[in-house]
Amino acid sequence: FLLKRIATGGMGEIFLAKLKGPEGFEKLLVVKRILQHHTENKDFVDMFFAEARVAAQLSNSNIVQIYEMGEIENCFYIAMEYVHGKSLRDAIDRAKELGEPIAAKHCLNIISKVASGMSYAHTAKNMAGEPIGIIHRDLNPHNVLVSYTGEVKVIDFGIAKSEMSQHQTET
Protein backbone atom coordinates (compact mmCIF):
# COMPACT_ATOMS: atom_id res chain seq x y z
CA PHE A 1 0.00 0.00 0.00
CA LEU A 2 1.46 3.34 -1.04
CA LEU A 3 1.30 5.75 1.90
CA LYS A 4 2.85 8.95 0.57
CA ARG A 5 5.07 10.24 -2.20
CA ILE A 6 8.58 11.00 -0.92
CA ALA A 7 10.12 12.34 -4.13
CA THR A 8 9.56 12.72 -7.86
CA GLY A 9 12.20 13.03 -10.54
CA GLY A 10 12.27 13.09 -14.31
CA MET A 11 12.27 9.31 -14.58
CA GLY A 12 10.38 8.02 -11.57
CA GLU A 13 8.83 8.57 -8.21
CA ILE A 14 9.54 7.24 -4.74
CA PHE A 15 6.86 6.31 -2.22
CA LEU A 16 6.78 5.31 1.41
CA ALA A 17 4.74 2.12 1.41
CA LYS A 18 3.47 -0.48 3.82
CA LEU A 19 3.57 -4.21 3.24
CA LYS A 20 0.68 -5.93 4.99
CA GLY A 21 0.39 -9.61 5.74
CA PRO A 22 -1.59 -12.03 7.86
CA GLU A 23 -2.06 -11.68 11.61
CA GLY A 24 -1.36 -7.94 11.60
CA PHE A 25 2.06 -8.24 9.95
CA GLU A 26 3.22 -4.85 8.65
CA LYS A 27 6.52 -3.55 7.36
CA LEU A 28 7.46 -0.13 5.99
CA LEU A 29 9.35 -0.10 2.72
CA VAL A 30 10.07 2.17 -0.22
CA VAL A 31 8.61 1.70 -3.68
CA LYS A 32 10.40 3.20 -6.66
CA ARG A 33 8.11 3.46 -9.65
CA ILE A 34 8.68 4.47 -13.28
CA LEU A 35 6.68 7.51 -14.34
CA GLN A 36 3.82 6.41 -16.55
CA HIS A 37 5.08 8.16 -19.71
CA HIS A 38 8.30 6.09 -19.57
CA THR A 39 6.57 2.71 -19.45
CA GLU A 40 6.31 2.53 -23.26
CA ASN A 41 10.10 2.86 -23.63
CA LYS A 42 11.37 -0.74 -23.54
CA ASP A 43 15.02 0.33 -23.12
CA PHE A 44 14.13 2.48 -20.14
CA VAL A 45 12.11 -0.32 -18.51
CA ASP A 46 14.98 -2.74 -19.12
CA MET A 47 17.47 -0.33 -17.50
CA PHE A 48 15.10 0.16 -14.54
CA PHE A 49 14.96 -3.58 -13.91
CA ALA A 50 18.72 -3.91 -14.52
CA GLU A 51 19.19 -1.62 -11.51
CA ALA A 52 17.11 -3.99 -9.38
CA ARG A 53 18.94 -7.08 -10.65
CA VAL A 54 22.33 -5.53 -9.86
CA ALA A 55 21.37 -4.27 -6.40
CA ALA A 56 19.54 -7.50 -5.53
CA GLN A 57 22.87 -9.36 -5.81
CA LEU A 58 24.19 -7.34 -2.87
CA SER A 59 23.61 -8.16 0.77
CA ASN A 60 25.50 -5.73 2.98
CA SER A 61 24.52 -3.62 5.98
CA ASN A 62 25.64 -0.45 4.14
CA ILE A 63 23.61 -1.00 0.97
CA VAL A 64 19.83 -0.68 0.79
CA GLN A 65 18.27 -4.09 0.24
CA ILE A 66 15.99 -4.86 -2.72
CA TYR A 67 12.96 -6.98 -1.78
CA GLU A 68 11.05 -7.28 -5.03
CA MET A 69 10.56 -5.93 -8.52
CA GLY A 70 7.57 -6.27 -10.72
CA GLU A 71 4.64 -4.82 -12.58
CA ILE A 72 1.11 -4.04 -11.44
CA GLU A 73 -1.34 -2.76 -14.05
CA ASN A 74 1.46 -1.64 -16.42
CA CYS A 75 3.21 0.14 -13.54
CA PHE A 76 6.81 -1.04 -13.06
CA TYR A 77 8.27 -0.89 -9.55
CA ILE A 78 11.11 -1.87 -7.25
CA ALA A 79 10.34 -2.50 -3.57
CA MET A 80 13.25 -1.88 -1.23
CA GLU A 81 14.34 -1.33 2.35
CA TYR A 82 13.05 1.78 4.10
CA VAL A 83 15.69 3.79 5.96
CA HIS A 84 14.18 6.06 8.61
CA GLY A 85 16.43 9.08 8.26
CA LYS A 86 17.70 11.64 5.76
CA SER A 87 20.04 11.76 2.83
CA LEU A 88 23.59 12.89 3.49
CA ARG A 89 22.80 15.85 1.19
CA ASP A 90 19.98 16.90 3.55
CA ALA A 91 22.29 16.57 6.56
CA ILE A 92 25.01 18.67 4.89
CA ASP A 93 22.48 21.33 3.88
CA ARG A 94 21.03 21.48 7.39
CA ALA A 95 24.49 21.84 8.93
CA LYS A 96 25.16 24.75 6.55
CA GLU A 97 21.84 26.38 7.51
CA LEU A 98 22.77 26.15 11.18
CA GLY A 99 26.32 27.31 10.51
CA GLU A 100 27.66 24.26 12.33
CA PRO A 101 29.95 21.67 10.77
CA ILE A 102 29.07 18.00 11.04
CA ALA A 103 31.22 16.56 13.82
CA ALA A 104 34.42 14.90 12.59
CA LYS A 105 33.55 11.61 14.31
CA HIS A 106 30.24 11.50 12.40
CA CYS A 107 31.97 12.30 9.11
CA LEU A 108 34.51 9.54 9.66
CA ASN A 109 31.75 7.08 10.59
CA ILE A 110 29.75 7.90 7.45
CA ILE A 111 32.80 7.74 5.17
CA SER A 112 33.89 4.45 6.72
CA LYS A 113 30.46 2.85 6.21
CA VAL A 114 30.12 4.11 2.63
CA ALA A 115 33.62 2.78 1.85
CA SER A 116 32.74 -0.56 3.44
CA GLY A 117 29.57 -0.86 1.37
CA MET A 118 31.33 0.12 -1.84
CA SER A 119 34.23 -2.25 -1.16
CA TYR A 120 31.70 -5.05 -0.73
CA ALA A 121 29.88 -4.07 -3.96
CA HIS A 122 33.11 -3.81 -5.97
CA THR A 123 34.32 -7.24 -4.86
CA ALA A 124 30.95 -9.07 -4.77
CA LYS A 125 30.66 -12.44 -6.45
CA ASN A 126 27.65 -14.19 -7.97
CA MET A 127 26.35 -17.62 -6.92
CA ALA A 128 28.98 -19.31 -9.13
CA GLY A 129 31.74 -17.43 -7.33
CA GLU A 130 32.51 -15.16 -10.28
CA PRO A 131 33.06 -11.42 -9.76
CA ILE A 132 29.97 -9.32 -10.52
CA GLY A 133 32.17 -6.30 -11.20
CA ILE A 134 29.85 -3.61 -9.84
CA ILE A 135 30.90 0.02 -9.98
CA HIS A 136 28.26 2.42 -8.59
CA ARG A 137 29.18 5.43 -10.82
CA ASP A 138 26.86 7.91 -9.07
CA LEU A 139 28.06 7.96 -5.48
CA ASN A 140 27.12 11.36 -4.08
CA PRO A 141 25.45 12.78 -0.94
CA HIS A 142 21.96 12.31 -2.48
CA ASN A 143 22.62 8.57 -2.75
CA VAL A 144 23.77 8.03 0.83
CA LEU A 145 21.10 7.69 3.51
CA VAL A 146 21.85 8.22 7.20
CA SER A 147 19.28 6.83 9.61
CA TYR A 148 18.33 8.51 12.85
CA THR A 149 20.00 5.59 14.64
CA GLY A 150 23.31 5.96 12.79
CA GLU A 151 22.98 3.42 9.99
CA VAL A 152 24.53 4.46 6.67
CA LYS A 153 23.15 3.00 3.43
CA VAL A 154 24.10 3.54 -0.20
CA ILE A 155 21.18 3.69 -2.64
CA ASP A 156 20.50 4.04 -6.36
CA PHE A 157 22.50 1.64 -8.48
CA GLY A 158 20.59 2.98 -11.51
CA ILE A 159 23.68 3.77 -13.58
CA ALA A 160 25.92 1.15 -12.03
CA LYS A 161 28.24 -0.78 -14.30
CA SER A 162 28.42 -4.51 -13.78
CA GLU A 163 29.52 -7.59 -15.64
CA MET A 164 25.88 -8.75 -15.60
CA SER A 165 24.57 -5.57 -17.27
CA GLN A 166 23.03 -6.07 -20.66
CA HIS A 167 22.88 -2.31 -21.30
CA GLN A 168 25.92 -0.15 -21.66
CA THR A 169 25.85 3.31 -20.12
CA GLU A 170 28.20 6.14 -20.95
CA THR A 171 31.30 6.58 -18.85
GROMACS .gro file of C-alpha atoms in nm:
model
  171
    1PHE     CA    1   0.000   0.000   0.000
    2LEU     CA    2   0.146   0.334  -0.104
    3LEU     CA    3   0.130   0.575   0.190
    4LYS     CA    4   0.285   0.895   0.057
    5ARG     CA    5   0.507   1.024  -0.220
    6ILE     CA    6   0.858   1.100  -0.092
    7ALA     CA    7   1.012   1.234  -0.413
    8THR     CA    8   0.956   1.272  -0.786
    9GLY     CA    9   1.220   1.303  -1.054
   10GLY     CA   10   1.227   1.309  -1.431
   11MET     CA   11   1.227   0.931  -1.458
   12GLY     CA   12   1.038   0.802  -1.157
   13GLU     CA   13   0.883   0.857  -0.821
   14ILE     CA   14   0.954   0.724  -0.474
   15PHE     CA   15   0.686   0.631  -0.222
   16LEU     CA   16   0.678   0.531   0.141
   17ALA     CA   17   0.474   0.212   0.141
   18LYS     CA   18   0.347  -0.048   0.382
   19LEU     CA   19   0.357  -0.421   0.324
   20LYS     CA   20   0.068  -0.593   0.499
   21GLY     CA   21   0.039  -0.961   0.574
   22PRO     CA   22  -0.159  -1.203   0.786
   23GLU     CA   23  -0.206  -1.168   1.161
   24GLY     CA   24  -0.136  -0.794   1.160
   25PHE     CA   25   0.206  -0.824   0.995
   26GLU     CA   26   0.322  -0.485   0.865
   27LYS     CA   27   0.652  -0.355   0.736
   28LEU     CA   28   0.746  -0.013   0.599
   29LEU     CA   29   0.935  -0.010   0.272
   30VAL     CA   30   1.007   0.217  -0.022
   31VAL     CA   31   0.861   0.170  -0.368
   32LYS     CA   32   1.040   0.320  -0.666
   33ARG     CA   33   0.811   0.346  -0.965
   34ILE     CA   34   0.868   0.447  -1.328
   35LEU     CA   35   0.668   0.751  -1.434
   36GLN     CA   36   0.382   0.641  -1.655
   37HIS     CA   37   0.508   0.816  -1.971
   38HIS     CA   38   0.830   0.609  -1.957
   39THR     CA   39   0.657   0.271  -1.945
   40GLU     CA   40   0.631   0.253  -2.326
   41ASN     CA   41   1.010   0.286  -2.363
   42LYS     CA   42   1.137  -0.074  -2.354
   43ASP     CA   43   1.502   0.033  -2.312
   44PHE     CA   44   1.413   0.248  -2.014
   45VAL     CA   45   1.211  -0.032  -1.851
   46ASP     CA   46   1.498  -0.274  -1.912
   47MET     CA   47   1.747  -0.033  -1.750
   48PHE     CA   48   1.510   0.016  -1.454
   49PHE     CA   49   1.496  -0.358  -1.391
   50ALA     CA   50   1.872  -0.391  -1.452
   51GLU     CA   51   1.919  -0.162  -1.151
   52ALA     CA   52   1.711  -0.399  -0.938
   53ARG     CA   53   1.894  -0.708  -1.065
   54VAL     CA   54   2.233  -0.553  -0.986
   55ALA     CA   55   2.137  -0.427  -0.640
   56ALA     CA   56   1.954  -0.750  -0.553
   57GLN     CA   57   2.287  -0.936  -0.581
   58LEU     CA   58   2.419  -0.734  -0.287
   59SER     CA   59   2.361  -0.816   0.077
   60ASN     CA   60   2.550  -0.573   0.298
   61SER     CA   61   2.452  -0.362   0.598
   62ASN     CA   62   2.564  -0.045   0.414
   63ILE     CA   63   2.361  -0.100   0.097
   64VAL     CA   64   1.983  -0.068   0.079
   65GLN     CA   65   1.827  -0.409   0.024
   66ILE     CA   66   1.599  -0.486  -0.272
   67TYR     CA   67   1.296  -0.698  -0.178
   68GLU     CA   68   1.105  -0.728  -0.503
   69MET     CA   69   1.056  -0.593  -0.852
   70GLY     CA   70   0.757  -0.627  -1.072
   71GLU     CA   71   0.464  -0.482  -1.258
   72ILE     CA   72   0.111  -0.404  -1.144
   73GLU     CA   73  -0.134  -0.276  -1.405
   74ASN     CA   74   0.146  -0.164  -1.642
   75CYS     CA   75   0.321   0.014  -1.354
   76PHE     CA   76   0.681  -0.104  -1.306
   77TYR     CA   77   0.827  -0.089  -0.955
   78ILE     CA   78   1.111  -0.187  -0.725
   79ALA     CA   79   1.034  -0.250  -0.357
   80MET     CA   80   1.325  -0.188  -0.123
   81GLU     CA   81   1.434  -0.133   0.235
   82TYR     CA   82   1.305   0.178   0.410
   83VAL     CA   83   1.569   0.379   0.596
   84HIS     CA   84   1.418   0.606   0.861
   85GLY     CA   85   1.643   0.908   0.826
   86LYS     CA   86   1.770   1.164   0.576
   87SER     CA   87   2.004   1.176   0.283
   88LEU     CA   88   2.359   1.289   0.349
   89ARG     CA   89   2.280   1.585   0.119
   90ASP     CA   90   1.998   1.690   0.355
   91ALA     CA   91   2.229   1.657   0.656
   92ILE     CA   92   2.501   1.867   0.489
   93ASP     CA   93   2.248   2.133   0.388
   94ARG     CA   94   2.103   2.148   0.739
   95ALA     CA   95   2.449   2.184   0.893
   96LYS     CA   96   2.516   2.475   0.655
   97GLU     CA   97   2.184   2.638   0.751
   98LEU     CA   98   2.277   2.615   1.118
   99GLY     CA   99   2.632   2.731   1.051
  100GLU     CA  100   2.766   2.426   1.233
  101PRO     CA  101   2.995   2.167   1.077
  102ILE     CA  102   2.907   1.800   1.104
  103ALA     CA  103   3.122   1.656   1.382
  104ALA     CA  104   3.442   1.490   1.259
  105LYS     CA  105   3.355   1.161   1.431
  106HIS     CA  106   3.024   1.150   1.240
  107CYS     CA  107   3.197   1.230   0.911
  108LEU     CA  108   3.451   0.954   0.966
  109ASN     CA  109   3.175   0.708   1.059
  110ILE     CA  110   2.975   0.790   0.745
  111ILE     CA  111   3.280   0.774   0.517
  112SER     CA  112   3.389   0.445   0.672
  113LYS     CA  113   3.046   0.285   0.621
  114VAL     CA  114   3.012   0.411   0.263
  115ALA     CA  115   3.362   0.278   0.185
  116SER     CA  116   3.274  -0.056   0.344
  117GLY     CA  117   2.957  -0.086   0.137
  118MET     CA  118   3.133   0.012  -0.184
  119SER     CA  119   3.423  -0.225  -0.116
  120TYR     CA  120   3.170  -0.505  -0.073
  121ALA     CA  121   2.988  -0.407  -0.396
  122HIS     CA  122   3.311  -0.381  -0.597
  123THR     CA  123   3.432  -0.724  -0.486
  124ALA     CA  124   3.095  -0.907  -0.477
  125LYS     CA  125   3.066  -1.244  -0.645
  126ASN     CA  126   2.765  -1.419  -0.797
  127MET     CA  127   2.635  -1.762  -0.692
  128ALA     CA  128   2.898  -1.931  -0.913
  129GLY     CA  129   3.174  -1.743  -0.733
  130GLU     CA  130   3.251  -1.516  -1.028
  131PRO     CA  131   3.306  -1.142  -0.976
  132ILE     CA  132   2.997  -0.932  -1.052
  133GLY     CA  133   3.217  -0.630  -1.120
  134ILE     CA  134   2.985  -0.361  -0.984
  135ILE     CA  135   3.090   0.002  -0.998
  136HIS     CA  136   2.826   0.242  -0.859
  137ARG     CA  137   2.918   0.543  -1.082
  138ASP     CA  138   2.686   0.791  -0.907
  139LEU     CA  139   2.806   0.796  -0.548
  140ASN     CA  140   2.712   1.136  -0.408
  141PRO     CA  141   2.545   1.278  -0.094
  142HIS     CA  142   2.196   1.231  -0.248
  143ASN     CA  143   2.262   0.857  -0.275
  144VAL     CA  144   2.377   0.803   0.083
  145LEU     CA  145   2.110   0.769   0.351
  146VAL     CA  146   2.185   0.822   0.720
  147SER     CA  147   1.928   0.683   0.961
  148TYR     CA  148   1.833   0.851   1.285
  149THR     CA  149   2.000   0.559   1.464
  150GLY     CA  150   2.331   0.596   1.279
  151GLU     CA  151   2.298   0.342   0.999
  152VAL     CA  152   2.453   0.446   0.667
  153LYS     CA  153   2.315   0.300   0.343
  154VAL     CA  154   2.410   0.354  -0.020
  155ILE     CA  155   2.118   0.369  -0.264
  156ASP     CA  156   2.050   0.404  -0.636
  157PHE     CA  157   2.250   0.164  -0.848
  158GLY     CA  158   2.059   0.298  -1.151
  159ILE     CA  159   2.368   0.377  -1.358
  160ALA     CA  160   2.592   0.115  -1.203
  161LYS     CA  161   2.824  -0.078  -1.430
  162SER     CA  162   2.842  -0.451  -1.378
  163GLU     CA  163   2.952  -0.759  -1.564
  164MET     CA  164   2.588  -0.875  -1.560
  165SER     CA  165   2.457  -0.557  -1.727
  166GLN     CA  166   2.303  -0.607  -2.066
  167HIS     CA  167   2.288  -0.231  -2.130
  168GLN     CA  168   2.592  -0.015  -2.166
  169THR     CA  169   2.585   0.331  -2.012
  170GLU     CA  170   2.820   0.614  -2.095
  171THR     CA  171   3.130   0.658  -1.885
   0.00000   0.00000   0.00000
